[in-house]
PDB file of C-alpha atoms in Angstrom:
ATOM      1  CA  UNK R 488       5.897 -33.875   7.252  1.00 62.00           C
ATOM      2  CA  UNK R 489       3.044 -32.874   9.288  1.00 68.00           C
ATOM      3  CA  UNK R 490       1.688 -29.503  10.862  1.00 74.00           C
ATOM      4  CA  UNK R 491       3.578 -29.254  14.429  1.00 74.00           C
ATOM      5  CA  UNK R 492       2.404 -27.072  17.389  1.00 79.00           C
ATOM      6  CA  UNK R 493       4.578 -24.015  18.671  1.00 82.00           C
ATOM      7  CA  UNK R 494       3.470 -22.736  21.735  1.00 84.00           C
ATOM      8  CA  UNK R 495       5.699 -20.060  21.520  1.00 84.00           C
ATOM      9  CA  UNK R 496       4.723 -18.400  18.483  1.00 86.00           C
ATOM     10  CA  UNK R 497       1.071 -18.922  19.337  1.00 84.00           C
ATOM     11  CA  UNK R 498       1.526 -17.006  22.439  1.00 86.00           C
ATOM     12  CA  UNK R 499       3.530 -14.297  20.684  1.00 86.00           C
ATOM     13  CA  UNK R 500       1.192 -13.997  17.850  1.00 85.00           C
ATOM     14  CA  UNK R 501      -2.197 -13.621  20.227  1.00 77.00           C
ATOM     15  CA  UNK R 502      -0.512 -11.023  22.040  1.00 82.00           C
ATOM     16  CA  UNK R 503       0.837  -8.919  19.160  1.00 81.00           C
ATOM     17  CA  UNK R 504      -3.077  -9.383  17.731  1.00 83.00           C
ATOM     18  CA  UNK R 505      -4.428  -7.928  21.272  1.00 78.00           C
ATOM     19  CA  UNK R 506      -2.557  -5.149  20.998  1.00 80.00           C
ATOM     20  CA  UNK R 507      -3.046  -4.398  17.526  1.00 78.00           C
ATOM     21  CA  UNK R 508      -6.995  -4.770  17.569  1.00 70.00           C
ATOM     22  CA  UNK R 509      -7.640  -3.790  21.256  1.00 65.00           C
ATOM     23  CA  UNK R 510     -10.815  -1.730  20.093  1.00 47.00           C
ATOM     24  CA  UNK R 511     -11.984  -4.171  17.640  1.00 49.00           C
ATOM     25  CA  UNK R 512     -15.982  -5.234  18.024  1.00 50.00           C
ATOM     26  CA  UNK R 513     -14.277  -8.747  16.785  1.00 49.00           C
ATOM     27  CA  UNK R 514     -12.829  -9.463  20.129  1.00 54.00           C
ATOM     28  CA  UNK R 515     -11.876 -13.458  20.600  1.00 84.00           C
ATOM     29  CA  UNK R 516     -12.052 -14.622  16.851  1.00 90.00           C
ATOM     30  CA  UNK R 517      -9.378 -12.889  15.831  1.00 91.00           C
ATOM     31  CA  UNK R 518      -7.206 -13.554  18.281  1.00 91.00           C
ATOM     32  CA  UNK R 519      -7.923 -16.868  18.286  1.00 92.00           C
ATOM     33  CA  UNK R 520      -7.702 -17.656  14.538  1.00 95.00           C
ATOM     34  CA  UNK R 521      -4.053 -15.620  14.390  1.00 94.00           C
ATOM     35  CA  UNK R 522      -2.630 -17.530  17.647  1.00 93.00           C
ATOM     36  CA  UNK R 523      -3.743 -20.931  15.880  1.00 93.00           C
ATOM     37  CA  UNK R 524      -2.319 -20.143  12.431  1.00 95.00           C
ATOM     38  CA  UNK R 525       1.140 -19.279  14.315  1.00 94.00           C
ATOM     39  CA  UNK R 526       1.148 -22.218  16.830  1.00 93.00           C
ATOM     40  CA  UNK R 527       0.461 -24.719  13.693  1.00 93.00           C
ATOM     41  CA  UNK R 528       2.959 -22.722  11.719  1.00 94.00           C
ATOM     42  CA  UNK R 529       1.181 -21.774   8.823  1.00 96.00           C
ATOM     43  CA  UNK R 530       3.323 -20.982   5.780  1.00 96.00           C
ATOM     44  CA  UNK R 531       0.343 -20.280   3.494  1.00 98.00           C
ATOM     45  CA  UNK R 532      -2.171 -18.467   5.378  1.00 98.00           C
ATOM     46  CA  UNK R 533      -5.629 -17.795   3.157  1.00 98.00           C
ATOM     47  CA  UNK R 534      -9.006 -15.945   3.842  1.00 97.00           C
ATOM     48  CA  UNK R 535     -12.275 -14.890   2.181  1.00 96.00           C
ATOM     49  CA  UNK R 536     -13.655 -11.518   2.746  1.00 93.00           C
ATOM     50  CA  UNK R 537     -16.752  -9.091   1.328  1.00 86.00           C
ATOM     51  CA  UNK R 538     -17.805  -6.088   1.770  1.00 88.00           C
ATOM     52  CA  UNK R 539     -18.911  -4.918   5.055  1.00 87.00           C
ATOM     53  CA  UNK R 540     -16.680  -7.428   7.009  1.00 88.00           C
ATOM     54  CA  UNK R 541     -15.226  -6.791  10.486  1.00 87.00           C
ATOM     55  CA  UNK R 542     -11.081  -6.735   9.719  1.00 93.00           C
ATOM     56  CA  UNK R 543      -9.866  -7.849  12.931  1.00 92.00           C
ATOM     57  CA  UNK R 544      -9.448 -11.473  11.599  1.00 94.00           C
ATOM     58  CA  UNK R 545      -7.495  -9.998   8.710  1.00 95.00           C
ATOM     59  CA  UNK R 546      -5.025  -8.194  11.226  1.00 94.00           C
ATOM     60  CA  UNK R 547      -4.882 -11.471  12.974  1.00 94.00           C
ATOM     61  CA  UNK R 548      -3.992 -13.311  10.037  1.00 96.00           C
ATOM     62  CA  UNK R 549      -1.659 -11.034   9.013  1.00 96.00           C
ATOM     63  CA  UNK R 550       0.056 -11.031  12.447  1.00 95.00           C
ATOM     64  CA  UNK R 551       0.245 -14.558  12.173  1.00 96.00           C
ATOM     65  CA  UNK R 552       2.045 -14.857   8.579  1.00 96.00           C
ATOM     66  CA  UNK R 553       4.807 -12.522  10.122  1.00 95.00           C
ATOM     67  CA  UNK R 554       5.269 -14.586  13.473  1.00 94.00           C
ATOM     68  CA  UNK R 555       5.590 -17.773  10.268  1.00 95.00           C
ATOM     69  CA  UNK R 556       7.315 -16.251   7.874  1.00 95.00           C
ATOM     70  CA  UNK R 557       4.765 -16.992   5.892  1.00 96.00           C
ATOM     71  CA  UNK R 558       2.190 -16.139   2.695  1.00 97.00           C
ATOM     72  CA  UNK R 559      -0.783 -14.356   3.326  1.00 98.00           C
ATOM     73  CA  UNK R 560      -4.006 -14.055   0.705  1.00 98.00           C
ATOM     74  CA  UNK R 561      -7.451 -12.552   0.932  1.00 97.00           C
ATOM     75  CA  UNK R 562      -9.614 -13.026  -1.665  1.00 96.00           C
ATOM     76  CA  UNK R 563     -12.748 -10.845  -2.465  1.00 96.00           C
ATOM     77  CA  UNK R 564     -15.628 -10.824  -4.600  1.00 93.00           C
ATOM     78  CA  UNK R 565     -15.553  -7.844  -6.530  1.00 94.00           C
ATOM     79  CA  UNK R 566     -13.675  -4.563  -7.068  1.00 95.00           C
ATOM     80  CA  UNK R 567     -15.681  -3.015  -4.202  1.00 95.00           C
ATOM     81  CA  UNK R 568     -14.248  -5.206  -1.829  1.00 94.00           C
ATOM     82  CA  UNK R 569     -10.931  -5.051  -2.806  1.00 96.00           C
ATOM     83  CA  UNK R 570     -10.408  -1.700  -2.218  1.00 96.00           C
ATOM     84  CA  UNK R 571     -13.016  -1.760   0.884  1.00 96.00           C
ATOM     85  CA  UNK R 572     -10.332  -4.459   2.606  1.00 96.00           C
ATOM     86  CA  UNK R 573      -6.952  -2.779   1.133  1.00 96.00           C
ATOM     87  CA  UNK R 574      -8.744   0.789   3.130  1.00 95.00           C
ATOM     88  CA  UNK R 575      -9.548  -0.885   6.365  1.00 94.00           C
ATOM     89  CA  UNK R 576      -6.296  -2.871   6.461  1.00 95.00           C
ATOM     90  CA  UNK R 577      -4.134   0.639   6.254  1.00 94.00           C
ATOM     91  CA  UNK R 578      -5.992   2.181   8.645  1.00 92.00           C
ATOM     92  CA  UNK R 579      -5.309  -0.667  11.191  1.00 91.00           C
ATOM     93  CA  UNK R 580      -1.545  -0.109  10.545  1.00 90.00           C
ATOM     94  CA  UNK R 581      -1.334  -2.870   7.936  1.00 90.00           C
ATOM     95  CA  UNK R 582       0.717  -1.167   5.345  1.00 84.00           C
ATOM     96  CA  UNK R 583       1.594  -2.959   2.546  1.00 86.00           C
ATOM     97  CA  UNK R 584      -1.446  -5.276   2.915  1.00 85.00           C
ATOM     98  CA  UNK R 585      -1.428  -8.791   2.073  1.00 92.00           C
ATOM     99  CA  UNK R 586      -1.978 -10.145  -1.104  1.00 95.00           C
ATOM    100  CA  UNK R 587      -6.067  -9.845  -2.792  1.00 97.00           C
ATOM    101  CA  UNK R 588      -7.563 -11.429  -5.307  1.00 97.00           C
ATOM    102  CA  UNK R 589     -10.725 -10.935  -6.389  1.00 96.00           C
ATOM    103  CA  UNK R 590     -12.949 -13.641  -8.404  1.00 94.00           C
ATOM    104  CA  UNK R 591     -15.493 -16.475  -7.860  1.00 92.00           C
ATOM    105  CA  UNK R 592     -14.487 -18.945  -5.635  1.00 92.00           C
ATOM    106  CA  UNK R 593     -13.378 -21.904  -8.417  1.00 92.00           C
ATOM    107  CA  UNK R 594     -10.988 -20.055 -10.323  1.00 93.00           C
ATOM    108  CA  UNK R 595      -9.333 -18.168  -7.344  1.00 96.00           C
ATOM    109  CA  UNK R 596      -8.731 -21.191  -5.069  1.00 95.00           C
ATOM    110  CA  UNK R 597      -7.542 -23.013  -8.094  1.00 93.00           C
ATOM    111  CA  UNK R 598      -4.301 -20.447  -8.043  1.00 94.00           C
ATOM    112  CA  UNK R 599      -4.034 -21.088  -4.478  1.00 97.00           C
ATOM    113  CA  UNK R 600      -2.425 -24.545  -4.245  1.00 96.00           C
ATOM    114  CA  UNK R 601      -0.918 -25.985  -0.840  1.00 96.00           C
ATOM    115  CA  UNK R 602      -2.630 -23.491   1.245  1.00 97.00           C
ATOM    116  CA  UNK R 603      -2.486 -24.784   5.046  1.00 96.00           C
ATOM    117  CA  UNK R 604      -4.480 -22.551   7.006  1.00 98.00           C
ATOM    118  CA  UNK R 605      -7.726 -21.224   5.867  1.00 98.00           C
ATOM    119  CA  UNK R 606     -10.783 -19.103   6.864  1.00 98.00           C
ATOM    120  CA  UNK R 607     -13.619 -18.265   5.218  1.00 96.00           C
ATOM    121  CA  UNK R 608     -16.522 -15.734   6.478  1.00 94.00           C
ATOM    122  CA  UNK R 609     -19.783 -17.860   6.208  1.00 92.00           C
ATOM    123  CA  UNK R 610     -21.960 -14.413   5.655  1.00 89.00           C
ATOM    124  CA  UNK R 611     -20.205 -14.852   1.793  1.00 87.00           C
ATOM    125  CA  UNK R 612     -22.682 -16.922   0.185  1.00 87.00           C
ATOM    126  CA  UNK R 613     -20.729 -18.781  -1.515  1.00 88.00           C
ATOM    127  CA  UNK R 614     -18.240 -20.066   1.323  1.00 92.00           C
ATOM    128  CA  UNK R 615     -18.827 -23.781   0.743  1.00 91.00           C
ATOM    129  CA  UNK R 616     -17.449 -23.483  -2.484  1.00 93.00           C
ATOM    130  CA  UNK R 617     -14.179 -21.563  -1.199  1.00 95.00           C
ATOM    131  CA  UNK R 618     -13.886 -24.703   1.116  1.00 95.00           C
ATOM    132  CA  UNK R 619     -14.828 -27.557  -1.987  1.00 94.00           C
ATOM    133  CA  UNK R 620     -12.346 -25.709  -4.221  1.00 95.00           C
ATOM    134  CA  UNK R 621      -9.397 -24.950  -1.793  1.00 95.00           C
ATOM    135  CA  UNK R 622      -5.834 -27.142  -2.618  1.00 95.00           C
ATOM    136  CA  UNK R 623      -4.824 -28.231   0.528  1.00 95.00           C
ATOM    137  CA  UNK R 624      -1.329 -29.008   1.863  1.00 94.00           C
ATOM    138  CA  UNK R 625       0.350 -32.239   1.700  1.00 92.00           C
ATOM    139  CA  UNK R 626       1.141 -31.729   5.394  1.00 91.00           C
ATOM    140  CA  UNK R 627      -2.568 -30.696   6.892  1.00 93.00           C
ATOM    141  CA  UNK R 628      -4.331 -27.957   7.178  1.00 96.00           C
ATOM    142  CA  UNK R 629      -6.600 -26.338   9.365  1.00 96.00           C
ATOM    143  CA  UNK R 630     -10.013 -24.618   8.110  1.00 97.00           C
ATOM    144  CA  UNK R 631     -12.100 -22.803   9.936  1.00 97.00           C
ATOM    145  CA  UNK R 632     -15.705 -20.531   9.113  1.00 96.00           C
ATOM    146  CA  UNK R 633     -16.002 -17.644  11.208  1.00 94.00           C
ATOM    147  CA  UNK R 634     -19.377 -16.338  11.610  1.00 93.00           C
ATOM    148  CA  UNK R 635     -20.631 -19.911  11.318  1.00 93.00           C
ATOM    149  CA  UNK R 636     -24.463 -18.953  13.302  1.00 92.00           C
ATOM    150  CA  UNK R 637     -24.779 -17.211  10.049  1.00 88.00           C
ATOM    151  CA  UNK R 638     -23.929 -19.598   7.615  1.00 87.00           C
ATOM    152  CA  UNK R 639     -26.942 -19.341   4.692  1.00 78.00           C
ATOM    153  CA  UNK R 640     -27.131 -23.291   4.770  1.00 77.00           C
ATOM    154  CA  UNK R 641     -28.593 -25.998   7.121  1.00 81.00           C
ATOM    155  CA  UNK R 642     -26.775 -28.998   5.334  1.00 85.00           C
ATOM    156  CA  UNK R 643     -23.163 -28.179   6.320  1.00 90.00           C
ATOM    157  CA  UNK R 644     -21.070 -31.049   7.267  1.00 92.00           C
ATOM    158  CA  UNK R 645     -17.440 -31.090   6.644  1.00 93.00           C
ATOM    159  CA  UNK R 646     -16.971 -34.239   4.610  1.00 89.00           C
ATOM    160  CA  UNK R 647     -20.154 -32.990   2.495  1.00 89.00           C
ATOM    161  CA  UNK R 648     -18.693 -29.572   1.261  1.00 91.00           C
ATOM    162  CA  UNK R 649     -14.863 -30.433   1.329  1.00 92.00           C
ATOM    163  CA  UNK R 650     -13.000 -32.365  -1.782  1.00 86.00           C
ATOM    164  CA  UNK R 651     -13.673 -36.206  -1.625  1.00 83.00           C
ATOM    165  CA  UNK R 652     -11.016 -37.955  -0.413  1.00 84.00           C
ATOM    166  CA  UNK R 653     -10.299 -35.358   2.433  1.00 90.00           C
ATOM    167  CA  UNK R 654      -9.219 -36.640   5.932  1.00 91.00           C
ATOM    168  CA  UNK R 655     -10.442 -34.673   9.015  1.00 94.00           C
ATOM    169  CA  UNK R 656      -9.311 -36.173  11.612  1.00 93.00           C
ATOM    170  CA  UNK R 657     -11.162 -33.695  13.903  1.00 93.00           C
ATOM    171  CA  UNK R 658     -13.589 -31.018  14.406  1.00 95.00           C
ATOM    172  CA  UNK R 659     -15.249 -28.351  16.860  1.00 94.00           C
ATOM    173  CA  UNK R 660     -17.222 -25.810  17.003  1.00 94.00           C
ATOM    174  CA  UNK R 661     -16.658 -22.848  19.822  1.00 92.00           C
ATOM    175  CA  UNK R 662     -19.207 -20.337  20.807  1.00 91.00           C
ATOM    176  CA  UNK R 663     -16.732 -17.370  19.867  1.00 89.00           C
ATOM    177  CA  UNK R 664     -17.708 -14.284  18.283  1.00 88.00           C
ATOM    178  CA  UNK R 665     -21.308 -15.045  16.201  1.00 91.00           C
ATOM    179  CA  UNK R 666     -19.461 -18.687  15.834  1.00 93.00           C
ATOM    180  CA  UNK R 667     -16.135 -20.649  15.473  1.00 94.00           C
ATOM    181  CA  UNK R 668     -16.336 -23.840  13.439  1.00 95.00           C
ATOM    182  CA  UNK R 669     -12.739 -25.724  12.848  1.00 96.00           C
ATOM    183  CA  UNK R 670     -11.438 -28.436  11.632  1.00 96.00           C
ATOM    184  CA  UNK R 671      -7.996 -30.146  10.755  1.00 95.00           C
ATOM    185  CA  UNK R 672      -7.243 -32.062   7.765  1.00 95.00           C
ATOM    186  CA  UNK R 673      -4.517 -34.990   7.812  1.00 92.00           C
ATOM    187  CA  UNK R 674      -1.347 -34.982   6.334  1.00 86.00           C
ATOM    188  CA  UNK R 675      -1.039 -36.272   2.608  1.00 71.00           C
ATOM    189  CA  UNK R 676      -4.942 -35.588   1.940  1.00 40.00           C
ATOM    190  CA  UNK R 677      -4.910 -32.117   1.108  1.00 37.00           C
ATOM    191  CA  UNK R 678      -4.882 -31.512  -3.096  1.00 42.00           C
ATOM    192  CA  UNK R 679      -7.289 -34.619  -4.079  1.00 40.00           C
ATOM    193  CA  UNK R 680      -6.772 -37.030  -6.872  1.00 38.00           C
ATOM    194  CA  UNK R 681      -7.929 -36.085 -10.455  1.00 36.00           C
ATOM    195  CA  UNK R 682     -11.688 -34.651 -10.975  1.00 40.00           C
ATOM    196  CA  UNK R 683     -12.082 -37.519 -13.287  1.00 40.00           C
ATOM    197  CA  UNK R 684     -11.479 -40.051 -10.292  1.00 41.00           C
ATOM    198  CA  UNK R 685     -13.642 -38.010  -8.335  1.00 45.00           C
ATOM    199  CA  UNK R 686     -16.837 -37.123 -10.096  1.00 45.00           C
ATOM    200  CA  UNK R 687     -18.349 -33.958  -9.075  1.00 46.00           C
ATOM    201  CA  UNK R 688     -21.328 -33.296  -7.226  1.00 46.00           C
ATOM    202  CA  UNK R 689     -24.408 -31.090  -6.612  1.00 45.00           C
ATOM    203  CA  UNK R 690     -25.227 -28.814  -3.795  1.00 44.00           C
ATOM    204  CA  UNK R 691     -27.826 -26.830  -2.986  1.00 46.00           C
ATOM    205  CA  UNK R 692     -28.316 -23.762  -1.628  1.00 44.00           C
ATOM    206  CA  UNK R 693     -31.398 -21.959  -0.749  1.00 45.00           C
ATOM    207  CA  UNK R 694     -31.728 -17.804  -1.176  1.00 43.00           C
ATOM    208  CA  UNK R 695     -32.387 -17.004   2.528  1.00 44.00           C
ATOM    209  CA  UNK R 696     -34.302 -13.871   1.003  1.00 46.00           C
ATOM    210  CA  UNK R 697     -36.272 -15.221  -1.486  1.00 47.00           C
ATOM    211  CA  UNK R 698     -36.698 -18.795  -1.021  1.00 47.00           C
ATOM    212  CA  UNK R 699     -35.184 -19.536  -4.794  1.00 47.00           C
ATOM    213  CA  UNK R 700     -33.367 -22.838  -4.834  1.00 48.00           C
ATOM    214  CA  UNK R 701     -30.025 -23.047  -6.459  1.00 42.00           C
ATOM    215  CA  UNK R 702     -27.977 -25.985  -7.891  1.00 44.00           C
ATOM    216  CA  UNK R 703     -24.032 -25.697  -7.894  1.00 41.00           C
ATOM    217  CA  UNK R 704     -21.847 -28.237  -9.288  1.00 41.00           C
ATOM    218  CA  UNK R 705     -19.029 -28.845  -6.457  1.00 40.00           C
TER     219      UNK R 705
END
């Protein structure tokens, strides 16, 4: 079974977002993001999120897992972020908010198996390795990094950072909010073969701040 567009609950989803963040700063991304994770039909809906992040997207997201009946996670960090995001959400009317976990990006996504839409913030500097760790679904899945003008790298590529063995069959990037890019994953690629079939690999990342180069085993 593959992911399969609803125009309908796309539409109904972007316009329940507009009206529930009409004064966010966010305007466009979140829309966006919670109209696509509806029209695909996203039955487990996941997000990354630190302190000091705009929430629209979260609202969107949120939107969006009602319009699908579906599961809704935000991880975090630290402590400091989990209550930061539980805070914001209730003040934008999102009362009980979704579900947060807080941890480093390998053990968290490794709870979080057949996940089929995700977003990650790229000012988290460690939002590659939400992507390389995240257990896709069987049927697709669409990723996207908001923020993606920020992102703290200048080797991204899609079939460097995601699990080997991953299909995208397509990608974009749109000029929305500080930067949209998206792709979507082929059915029956998502959770990757054994990590004994697929050695690991090393990426680097480079402390925008001060200059330090860093070595992480994907």
């Amino acid at each position: 079974m593959k992911l399969v567009w609803s125009p309908e609950k796309a539409s109904k989803a972007y316009l329940d977002t507009v009206k529930s963040c009409k004064i966010s700063k966010e305007s466009g991304v979140a829309e966006l993001l919670s109209a696509m994770a509806a029209g695909w039909n996203a039955k487990f809906i996941v997000e990354s999120w630190s302190h000091g992040g705009l929430i629209a997207t979260s609202v969107g997201l949120a939107v969006a897992a009602r319009n699908t009946g579906g599961r809704h996670v935000c991880i975090v960090p630290d402590e400091e972020s989990r209550l930061e995001y539980i805070k914001a959400m209730h003040d934008m009317g999102e009362s009980p908010s979704p579900e947060v976990l807080v941890g480093e990006a390998e053990a968290v996504m490794g709870k979080l198996v057949g996940l089929d839409f995700l977003v990650v913030d790229c000012r988290r500097w460690d939002f590659f390795r939400v992507l390389r760790f995240a257990k896709l679904s069987s049927r697709g899945a669409v990723l996207a990094c908001k923020n993606a003008c920020q992102r703290n790298v200048s080797w991204f590529r899609w079939n460097v950072v995601l699990e080997r063995g991953t299909r995208v069959v397509r990608s974009v990037f749109l000029p929305v909010g500080k930067g949209l890019d998206i792709a979507y994953i082929g059915s029956n690629s998502g959770v990757a073969s054994s990590r004994k079939s697929n050695p690991s690999r090393w990426i680097k990342h480079i402390d925008q701040q001060s200059g330090e180069e860093h070595m992480f085993r994907g």
